[in-house]
PDB file of C-alpha atoms in Angstrom:
ATOM      1  CA  MET A   1       0.008   0.107  -0.209  1.00  0.00           C
ATOM      2  CA  ASN A   2       1.264   3.689  -1.681  1.00  0.00           C
ATOM      3  CA  LYS A   3       0.436   7.339   0.118  1.00  0.00           C
ATOM      4  CA  TYR A   4       1.637   8.722  -3.107  1.00  0.00           C
ATOM      5  CA  TRP A   5      -1.164   6.463  -4.613  1.00  0.00           C
ATOM      6  CA  ILE A   6      -3.957   6.997  -2.017  1.00  0.00           C
ATOM      7  CA  TRP A   7      -3.401  10.720  -2.896  1.00  0.00           C
ATOM      8  CA  PHE A   8      -3.708  10.334  -6.707  1.00  0.00           C
ATOM      9  CA  SER A   9      -6.963   8.448  -5.800  1.00  0.00           C
ATOM     10  CA  ARG A  10      -8.060  11.783  -4.020  1.00  0.00           C
ATOM     11  CA  ILE A  11      -7.615  14.056  -6.936  1.00  0.00           C
ATOM     12  CA  ASN A  12      -9.565  12.352  -9.146  1.00  0.00           C
ATOM     13  CA  LYS A  13     -11.897  15.456 -10.145  1.00  0.00           C
ATOM     14  CA  ILE A  14      -9.033  16.113 -12.673  1.00  0.00           C
ATOM     15  CA  GLY A  15     -10.547  13.218 -14.279  1.00  0.00           C
ATOM     16  CA  ALA A  16      -9.037   9.860 -15.066  1.00  0.00           C
ATOM     17  CA  LYS A  17      -7.468  10.806 -18.500  1.00  0.00           C
ATOM     18  CA  ALA A  18      -5.619  13.850 -16.964  1.00  0.00           C
ATOM     19  CA  GLN A  19      -4.487  11.081 -14.378  1.00  0.00           C
ATOM     20  CA  TYR A  20      -3.344   8.936 -16.993  1.00  0.00           C
ATOM     21  CA  LYS A  21      -1.517  11.359 -18.541  1.00  0.00           C
ATOM     22  CA  LEU A  22       0.100  12.878 -15.808  1.00  0.00           C
ATOM     23  CA  LEU A  23       1.344   9.348 -15.360  1.00  0.00           C
ATOM     24  CA  GLU A  24       2.066   8.199 -18.943  1.00  0.00           C
ATOM     25  CA  LYS A  25       4.762  11.685 -18.509  1.00  0.00           C
ATOM     26  CA  TYR A  26       5.709  11.237 -15.017  1.00  0.00           C
ATOM     27  CA  GLU A  27       5.565   6.945 -14.021  1.00  0.00           C
ATOM     28  CA  THR A  28       4.612   6.794 -10.535  1.00  0.00           C
ATOM     29  CA  PRO A  29       2.228   9.585  -8.275  1.00  0.00           C
ATOM     30  CA  GLU A  30       5.766   9.739  -6.071  1.00  0.00           C
ATOM     31  CA  ASN A  31       7.228  11.611  -9.591  1.00  0.00           C
ATOM     32  CA  ILE A  32       4.456  13.713  -9.594  1.00  0.00           C
ATOM     33  CA  TRP A  33       3.780  14.881  -5.833  1.00  0.00           C
ATOM     34  CA  SER A  34       6.405  17.018  -5.775  1.00  0.00           C
ATOM     35  CA  LEU A  35       5.594  19.167  -9.232  1.00  0.00           C
ATOM     36  CA  ASP A  36       5.116  22.776  -9.072  1.00  0.00           C
ATOM     37  CA  GLU A  37       2.782  24.750 -11.203  1.00  0.00           C
ATOM     38  CA  ASN A  38       4.613  25.286 -14.095  1.00  0.00           C
ATOM     39  CA  GLU A  39       5.463  21.717 -14.548  1.00  0.00           C
ATOM     40  CA  LEU A  40       2.225  21.360 -14.711  1.00  0.00           C
ATOM     41  CA  LYS A  41       0.725  23.811 -17.335  1.00  0.00           C
ATOM     42  CA  GLU A  42       2.684  21.019 -19.332  1.00  0.00           C
ATOM     43  CA  THR A  43      -0.265  18.509 -18.962  1.00  0.00           C
ATOM     44  CA  LEU A  44      -2.725  20.079 -16.972  1.00  0.00           C
ATOM     45  CA  THR A  45      -5.350  22.773 -17.205  1.00  0.00           C
ATOM     46  CA  GLN A  46      -5.317  25.959 -14.697  1.00  0.00           C
ATOM     47  CA  GLU A  47      -8.642  23.957 -12.955  1.00  0.00           C
ATOM     48  CA  GLN A  48      -6.785  21.199 -12.863  1.00  0.00           C
ATOM     49  CA  ILE A  49      -3.694  22.425 -11.512  1.00  0.00           C
ATOM     50  CA  LYS A  50      -5.622  24.183  -8.494  1.00  0.00           C
ATOM     51  CA  ILE A  51      -7.230  20.015  -7.451  1.00  0.00           C
ATOM     52  CA  VAL A  52      -3.441  18.820  -7.371  1.00  0.00           C
ATOM     53  CA  MET A  53      -2.129  21.602  -5.381  1.00  0.00           C
ATOM     54  CA  ASN A  54      -4.231  21.850  -2.700  1.00  0.00           C
ATOM     55  CA  ASN A  55      -2.225  20.161   0.031  1.00  0.00           C
ATOM     56  CA  GLU A  56      -5.596  18.934   1.779  1.00  0.00           C
ATOM     57  CA  TYR A  57      -5.411  15.860  -1.024  1.00  0.00           C
ATOM     58  CA  LYS A  58      -2.398  15.301   1.124  1.00  0.00           C
ATOM     59  CA  GLU A  59      -3.532  15.309   4.730  1.00  0.00           C
ATOM     60  CA  ASN A  60      -4.474  11.710   7.203  1.00  0.00           C
ATOM     61  CA  LEU A  61      -2.970   9.611   4.339  1.00  0.00           C
ATOM     62  CA  GLU A  62      -1.137   7.397   6.468  1.00  0.00           C
ATOM     63  CA  LYS A  63      -5.423   7.302   8.459  1.00  0.00           C
ATOM     64  CA  TYR A  64      -6.401   6.291   4.831  1.00  0.00           C
ATOM     65  CA  MET A  65      -3.664   3.556   5.085  1.00  0.00           C
ATOM     66  CA  GLU A  66      -4.650   2.572   8.732  1.00  0.00           C
ATOM     67  CA  TYR A  67      -8.185   1.564   7.475  1.00  0.00           C
ATOM     68  CA  MET A  68      -7.921   0.092   4.708  1.00  0.00           C
ATOM     69  CA  LYS A  69      -5.157  -2.418   6.627  1.00  0.00           C
ATOM     70  CA  LYS A  70      -7.511  -2.772   9.554  1.00  0.00           C
ATOM     71  CA  HIS A  71     -10.772  -3.515   6.893  1.00  0.00           C
ATOM     72  CA  GLY A  72      -8.639  -5.514   4.675  1.00  0.00           C
ATOM     73  CA  ILE A  73      -9.050  -3.426   2.049  1.00  0.00           C
ATOM     74  CA  LYS A  74      -6.784  -4.059  -1.390  1.00  0.00           C
ATOM     75  CA  MET A  75      -5.933  -1.578  -3.817  1.00  0.00           C
ATOM     76  CA  ILE A  76      -4.443  -1.786  -7.317  1.00  0.00           C
ATOM     77  CA  THR A  77      -2.827   0.677  -9.266  1.00  0.00           C
ATOM     78  CA  ILE A  78      -3.372   0.643 -13.352  1.00  0.00           C
ATOM     79  CA  ASN A  79       1.037   0.302 -12.958  1.00  0.00           C
ATOM     80  CA  ASP A  80      -0.500  -3.336 -11.424  1.00  0.00           C
ATOM     81  CA  LYS A  81       0.358  -6.699 -13.540  1.00  0.00           C
ATOM     82  CA  LYS A  82      -2.885  -7.727 -11.990  1.00  0.00           C
ATOM     83  CA  TYR A  83      -4.628  -4.782 -13.018  1.00  0.00           C
ATOM     84  CA  PRO A  84      -7.779  -5.863 -14.820  1.00  0.00           C
ATOM     85  CA  TYR A  85      -6.994  -6.266 -18.653  1.00  0.00           C
ATOM     86  CA  ASN A  86     -10.547  -5.449 -19.980  1.00  0.00           C
ATOM     87  CA  LEU A  87     -10.589  -2.231 -17.884  1.00  0.00           C
ATOM     88  CA  ARG A  88      -6.543  -1.434 -19.293  1.00  0.00           C
ATOM     89  CA  ASN A  89      -8.214  -0.964 -22.415  1.00  0.00           C
ATOM     90  CA  ILE A  90     -11.275   1.427 -22.200  1.00  0.00           C
ATOM     91  CA  TYR A  91     -10.548   5.403 -23.174  1.00  0.00           C
ATOM     92  CA  ASP A  92     -10.343   6.591 -19.732  1.00  0.00           C
ATOM     93  CA  PRO A  93      -9.467   3.494 -16.772  1.00  0.00           C
ATOM     94  CA  PRO A  94      -9.341   4.517 -13.636  1.00  0.00           C
ATOM     95  CA  VAL A  95      -5.937   4.746 -11.929  1.00  0.00           C
ATOM     96  CA  VAL A  96      -6.933   3.287  -8.785  1.00  0.00           C
ATOM     97  CA  LEU A  97      -9.316   0.294  -7.863  1.00  0.00           C
ATOM     98  CA  TYR A  98      -9.938  -0.234  -4.271  1.00  0.00           C
ATOM     99  CA  LEU A  99     -11.024  -3.522  -3.112  1.00  0.00           C
ATOM    100  CA  VAL A 100     -12.960  -6.136  -0.409  1.00  0.00           C
ATOM    101  CA  GLY A 101     -13.239 -10.040  -1.566  1.00  0.00           C
ATOM    102  CA  ASN A 102     -11.374 -11.900  -3.960  1.00  0.00           C
ATOM    103  CA  GLU A 103      -8.842 -10.183  -7.056  1.00  0.00           C
ATOM    104  CA  ASN A 104      -8.544 -13.100  -9.156  1.00  0.00           C
ATOM    105  CA  THR A 105     -12.680 -12.291 -10.375  1.00  0.00           C
ATOM    106  CA  LEU A 106     -11.555  -9.086 -11.950  1.00  0.00           C
ATOM    107  CA  ASN A 107      -9.557 -11.030 -14.998  1.00  0.00           C
ATOM    108  CA  ASN A 108     -12.155 -13.995 -15.684  1.00  0.00           C
ATOM    109  CA  SER A 109     -14.908 -13.579 -18.263  1.00  0.00           C
ATOM    110  CA  SER A 110     -18.005 -11.221 -16.787  1.00  0.00           C
ATOM    111  CA  ILE A 111     -21.210 -10.381 -18.506  1.00  0.00           C
ATOM    112  CA  ALA A 112     -22.762  -7.322 -16.898  1.00  0.00           C
ATOM    113  CA  ILE A 113     -26.688  -7.084 -16.265  1.00  0.00           C
ATOM    114  CA  ILE A 114     -28.032  -3.432 -15.114  1.00  0.00           C
ATOM    115  CA  GLY A 115     -31.762  -2.243 -15.546  1.00  0.00           C
ATOM    116  CA  SER A 116     -34.081   0.287 -13.282  1.00  0.00           C
ATOM    117  CA  ARG A 117     -33.885   0.264  -9.888  1.00  0.00           C
ATOM    118  CA  LEU A 118     -38.011   0.741  -9.761  1.00  0.00           C
ATOM    119  CA  CYS A 119     -37.945  -2.827 -11.737  1.00  0.00           C
ATOM    120  CA  SER A 120     -40.877  -5.149 -12.192  1.00  0.00           C
ATOM    121  CA  SER A 121     -41.330  -8.101 -10.766  1.00  0.00           C
ATOM    122  CA  TYR A 122     -41.228  -9.635 -13.919  1.00  0.00           C
ATOM    123  CA  GLY A 123     -37.920  -8.152 -14.582  1.00  0.00           C
ATOM    124  CA  LYS A 124     -36.202  -9.175 -11.294  1.00  0.00           C
ATOM    125  CA  MET A 125     -37.415 -12.246 -11.790  1.00  0.00           C
ATOM    126  CA  ILE A 126     -35.343 -12.402 -15.325  1.00  0.00           C
ATOM    127  CA  ALA A 127     -32.532 -10.938 -13.952  1.00  0.00           C
ATOM    128  CA  LYS A 128     -32.486 -13.126 -11.004  1.00  0.00           C
ATOM    129  CA  GLN A 129     -32.516 -16.140 -13.218  1.00  0.00           C
ATOM    130  CA  PHE A 130     -30.167 -14.858 -16.080  1.00  0.00           C
ATOM    131  CA  ALA A 131     -27.739 -13.919 -12.898  1.00  0.00           C
ATOM    132  CA  TYR A 132     -28.040 -17.876 -12.080  1.00  0.00           C
ATOM    133  CA  ASN A 133     -27.429 -19.909 -15.379  1.00  0.00           C
ATOM    134  CA  ILE A 134     -24.852 -17.636 -16.987  1.00  0.00           C
ATOM    135  CA  SER A 135     -23.052 -17.796 -12.873  1.00  0.00           C
ATOM    136  CA  LYS A 136     -23.434 -21.307 -14.082  1.00  0.00           C
ATOM    137  CA  HIS A 137     -21.367 -21.796 -16.857  1.00  0.00           C
ATOM    138  CA  ASN A 138     -18.550 -19.572 -14.888  1.00  0.00           C
ATOM    139  CA  ILE A 139     -19.118 -16.451 -16.163  1.00  0.00           C
ATOM    140  CA  ASN A 140     -19.113 -13.251 -13.339  1.00  0.00           C
ATOM    141  CA  ILE A 141     -21.733 -11.073 -13.236  1.00  0.00           C
ATOM    142  CA  VAL A 142     -21.169  -7.925 -13.207  1.00  0.00           C
ATOM    143  CA  SER A 143     -23.667  -5.135 -11.565  1.00  0.00           C
ATOM    144  CA  GLY A 144     -24.037  -2.009  -9.498  1.00  0.00           C
ATOM    145  CA  LEU A 145     -25.035  -3.095  -6.354  1.00  0.00           C
ATOM    146  CA  ALA A 146     -28.108  -0.575  -6.591  1.00  0.00           C
ATOM    147  CA  LYS A 147     -31.783  -1.703  -5.842  1.00  0.00           C
ATOM    148  CA  GLY A 148     -33.739  -3.464  -8.224  1.00  0.00           C
ATOM    149  CA  ILE A 149     -32.054  -5.005 -10.674  1.00  0.00           C
ATOM    150  CA  ASP A 150     -28.805  -4.683 -10.231  1.00  0.00           C
ATOM    151  CA  ALA A 151     -29.411  -6.149  -6.471  1.00  0.00           C
ATOM    152  CA  CYS A 152     -31.455  -8.901  -8.132  1.00  0.00           C
ATOM    153  CA  ALA A 153     -28.551  -9.392 -10.299  1.00  0.00           C
ATOM    154  CA  HIS A 154     -26.102 -10.494  -7.634  1.00  0.00           C
ATOM    155  CA  ILE A 155     -28.213 -12.935  -5.210  1.00  0.00           C
ATOM    156  CA  GLY A 156     -29.054 -14.117  -8.778  1.00  0.00           C
ATOM    157  CA  ALA A 157     -25.542 -14.945  -8.725  1.00  0.00           C
ATOM    158  CA  ILE A 158     -24.981 -15.560  -5.026  1.00  0.00           C
ATOM    159  CA  GLU A 159     -27.823 -18.440  -5.151  1.00  0.00           C
ATOM    160  CA  ALA A 160     -26.036 -19.782  -7.609  1.00  0.00           C
ATOM    161  CA  GLY A 161     -23.199 -20.286  -4.926  1.00  0.00           C
ATOM    162  CA  LYS A 162     -20.903 -18.335  -7.663  1.00  0.00           C
ATOM    163  CA  PRO A 163     -18.545 -14.876  -7.736  1.00  0.00           C
ATOM    164  CA  THR A 164     -20.147 -11.554  -8.588  1.00  0.00           C
ATOM    165  CA  ILE A 165     -18.521  -7.823  -8.946  1.00  0.00           C
ATOM    166  CA  ALA A 166     -19.945  -5.126  -7.475  1.00  0.00           C
ATOM    167  CA  VAL A 167     -19.229  -1.905  -8.640  1.00  0.00           C
ATOM    168  CA  ILE A 168     -19.641   0.719  -6.493  1.00  0.00           C
ATOM    169  CA  GLY A 169     -19.448   4.536  -6.604  1.00  0.00           C
ATOM    170  CA  THR A 170     -19.277   5.345  -3.113  1.00  0.00           C
ATOM    171  CA  GLY A 171     -15.267   4.577  -0.647  1.00  0.00           C
ATOM    172  CA  LEU A 172     -15.708   1.007   0.743  1.00  0.00           C
ATOM    173  CA  ASP A 173     -16.587   1.839   3.924  1.00  0.00           C
ATOM    174  CA  ILE A 174     -19.874   3.645   2.781  1.00  0.00           C
ATOM    175  CA  ILE A 175     -22.466   0.765   1.993  1.00  0.00           C
ATOM    176  CA  TYR A 176     -25.608   2.796  -0.508  1.00  0.00           C
ATOM    177  CA  PRO A 177     -28.273   1.920  -0.461  1.00  0.00           C
ATOM    178  CA  GLU A 178     -27.977   0.859   3.064  1.00  0.00           C
ATOM    179  CA  GLY A 179     -30.453  -1.462   2.619  1.00  0.00           C
ATOM    180  CA  ASN A 180     -28.023  -3.716   0.272  1.00  0.00           C
ATOM    181  CA  ARG A 181     -25.976  -4.683   3.218  1.00  0.00           C
ATOM    182  CA  LYS A 182     -27.119  -8.307   3.103  1.00  0.00           C
ATOM    183  CA  ILE A 183     -26.569  -8.670  -0.315  1.00  0.00           C
ATOM    184  CA  TYR A 184     -23.003  -6.419   0.120  1.00  0.00           C
ATOM    185  CA  GLN A 185     -21.077  -9.331   2.833  1.00  0.00           C
ATOM    186  CA  ASP A 186     -23.295 -12.512   0.723  1.00  0.00           C
ATOM    187  CA  ILE A 187     -20.963 -11.392  -2.153  1.00  0.00           C
ATOM    188  CA  VAL A 188     -17.533 -11.569  -0.349  1.00  0.00           C
ATOM    189  CA  LYS A 189     -18.748 -14.528   1.137  1.00  0.00           C
ATOM    190  CA  THR A 190     -19.443 -16.353  -2.210  1.00  0.00           C
ATOM    191  CA  ASN A 191     -16.288 -15.578  -3.336  1.00  0.00           C
ATOM    192  CA  GLY A 192     -17.137 -12.080  -5.071  1.00  0.00           C
ATOM    193  CA  THR A 193     -15.745  -8.803  -5.057  1.00  0.00           C
ATOM    194  CA  ILE A 194     -17.034  -5.146  -4.294  1.00  0.00           C
ATOM    195  CA  ILE A 195     -14.799  -2.516  -6.250  1.00  0.00           C
ATOM    196  CA  THR A 196     -14.426   1.122  -6.658  1.00  0.00           C
ATOM    197  CA  GLU A 197     -12.251   3.597  -7.402  1.00  0.00           C
ATOM    198  CA  TYR A 198     -12.905   6.124  -4.668  1.00  0.00           C
ATOM    199  CA  VAL A 199     -10.547   6.487  -1.535  1.00  0.00           C
ATOM    200  CA  VAL A 200     -12.706   5.690   1.869  1.00  0.00           C
ATOM    201  CA  GLY A 201     -14.646   8.540   2.928  1.00  0.00           C
ATOM    202  CA  THR A 202     -15.980   9.496  -0.290  1.00  0.00           C
ATOM    203  CA  LYS A 203     -19.868   9.864   0.216  1.00  0.00           C
ATOM    204  CA  PRO A 204     -22.513   8.907  -2.623  1.00  0.00           C
ATOM    205  CA  ASP A 205     -21.793  11.776  -4.693  1.00  0.00           C
ATOM    206  CA  LYS A 206     -24.204  11.908  -7.766  1.00  0.00           C
ATOM    207  CA  MET A 207     -21.667  12.659 -10.044  1.00  0.00           C
ATOM    208  CA  ASN A 208     -19.687   9.474  -8.815  1.00  0.00           C
ATOM    209  CA  PHE A 209     -22.135   7.283 -10.385  1.00  0.00           C
ATOM    210  CA  PRO A 210     -22.236   8.018 -14.060  1.00  0.00           C
ATOM    211  CA  ALA A 211     -18.518   7.452 -13.694  1.00  0.00           C
ATOM    212  CA  ARG A 212     -18.501   4.363 -11.710  1.00  0.00           C
ATOM    213  CA  ASN A 213     -20.824   3.363 -14.820  1.00  0.00           C
ATOM    214  CA  ARG A 214     -17.838   2.850 -17.330  1.00  0.00           C
ATOM    215  CA  ILE A 215     -16.302   0.300 -14.921  1.00  0.00           C
ATOM    216  CA  ILE A 216     -19.094  -2.328 -15.506  1.00  0.00           C
ATOM    217  CA  SER A 217     -19.487  -2.409 -19.059  1.00  0.00           C
ATOM    218  CA  GLY A 218     -15.186  -1.677 -18.693  1.00  0.00           C
ATOM    219  CA  LEU A 219     -14.473  -5.144 -17.165  1.00  0.00           C
ATOM    220  CA  SER A 220     -16.974  -6.611 -18.569  1.00  0.00           C
ATOM    221  CA  ALA A 221     -17.447  -8.567 -22.517  1.00  0.00           C
ATOM    222  CA  GLY A 222     -20.924  -7.705 -22.643  1.00  0.00           C
ATOM    223  CA  VAL A 223     -23.997  -5.573 -21.541  1.00  0.00           C
ATOM    224  CA  LEU A 224     -27.459  -7.068 -20.524  1.00  0.00           C
ATOM    225  CA  VAL A 225     -29.854  -4.678 -20.178  1.00  0.00           C
ATOM    226  CA  VAL A 226     -33.210  -6.187 -18.313  1.00  0.00           C
ATOM    227  CA  GLU A 227     -35.389  -2.965 -17.990  1.00  0.00           C
ATOM    228  CA  ALA A 228     -34.491   0.487 -18.246  1.00  0.00           C
ATOM    229  CA  SER A 229     -36.405   3.855 -18.037  1.00  0.00           C
ATOM    230  CA  LYS A 230     -35.727   7.048 -20.302  1.00  0.00           C
ATOM    231  CA  LYS A 231     -32.409   8.825 -18.741  1.00  0.00           C
ATOM    232  CA  SER A 232     -31.637   6.673 -16.840  1.00  0.00           C
ATOM    233  CA  GLY A 233     -28.088   5.479 -15.438  1.00  0.00           C
ATOM    234  CA  THR A 234     -28.938   1.998 -17.507  1.00  0.00           C
ATOM    235  CA  PHE A 235     -28.360   4.019 -20.517  1.00  0.00           C
ATOM    236  CA  ILE A 236     -24.973   5.728 -19.681  1.00  0.00           C
ATOM    237  CA  THR A 237     -23.915   2.265 -19.489  1.00  0.00           C
ATOM    238  CA  THR A 238     -24.791   1.751 -22.826  1.00  0.00           C
ATOM    239  CA  ASP A 239     -23.590   4.847 -24.504  1.00  0.00           C
ATOM    240  CA  PHE A 240     -20.081   3.765 -22.303  1.00  0.00           C
ATOM    241  CA  ALA A 241     -20.236   0.059 -23.606  1.00  0.00           C
ATOM    242  CA  LEU A 242     -20.732   0.976 -26.583  1.00  0.00           C
ATOM    243  CA  GLU A 243     -17.743   3.626 -27.057  1.00  0.00           C
ATOM    244  CA  GLN A 244     -15.875   0.881 -25.542  1.00  0.00           C
ATOM    245  CA  GLY A 245     -17.356  -1.654 -28.260  1.00  0.00           C
ATOM    246  CA  LYS A 246     -18.719  -4.542 -26.048  1.00  0.00           C
ATOM    247  CA  ASN A 247     -21.543  -6.083 -27.211  1.00  0.00           C
ATOM    248  CA  ILE A 248     -25.154  -5.104 -25.595  1.00  0.00           C
ATOM    249  CA  TYR A 249     -28.572  -7.570 -24.642  1.00  0.00           C
ATOM    250  CA  ALA A 250     -32.003  -6.798 -24.113  1.00  0.00           C
ATOM    251  CA  ILE A 251     -34.698  -8.463 -22.602  1.00  0.00           C
ATOM    252  CA  PRO A 252     -37.946  -8.359 -25.042  1.00  0.00           C
ATOM    253  CA  ARG A 253     -41.216  -7.677 -22.384  1.00  0.00           C
TER     254      ARG A 253
END
């Protein structure tokens, strides 16, 4: 575990693409740590430079490390060999992944199952059924741990006794929504994985969830849409999937 990577993940407001450009130029967050404004001008905008130069992001890093060690939170950086292959190849891969559970699932064959939070009983049944049967063929189910279709997709894999991957939009110390706490716990018990690009303490800001959707599609070979309302997060995920060249499937009603 490295305090420089934790600091670097805290400045993710500059955007994953900007972070990646810095790493391409300077290789490690430790090398970026002491750069001055003039050096950063070569890569970043003035607004991005303000974020990187904000010393608040450099505070309490040891406390983050202590918390992560105590609670079994692991870190995979984009420089690590075990960083998910599929995710590395998207346009704006997260530079850091925090996780609890089985990190080996991240490079297994996976398909995302996503859909509406306000789904029908038919949608719930279909999501569970497809997740159960797909899991039985040793293909991981990826979803976002939201209410509705996401939750049912995770439950289907859990009931099959197979791993499932939940990509969340908060730090790993926050379970959102709180009502899915048992699913969170069961995912870890069944050798699955909870992952996020956000450091512990990150609250469920509404801007985090569209960003996490690129990870859901990025990890997956394809995306199965069960039910979706107009202008929903589901369509954001399918847009990312199309940009990433992934197959998209839909359940007819």
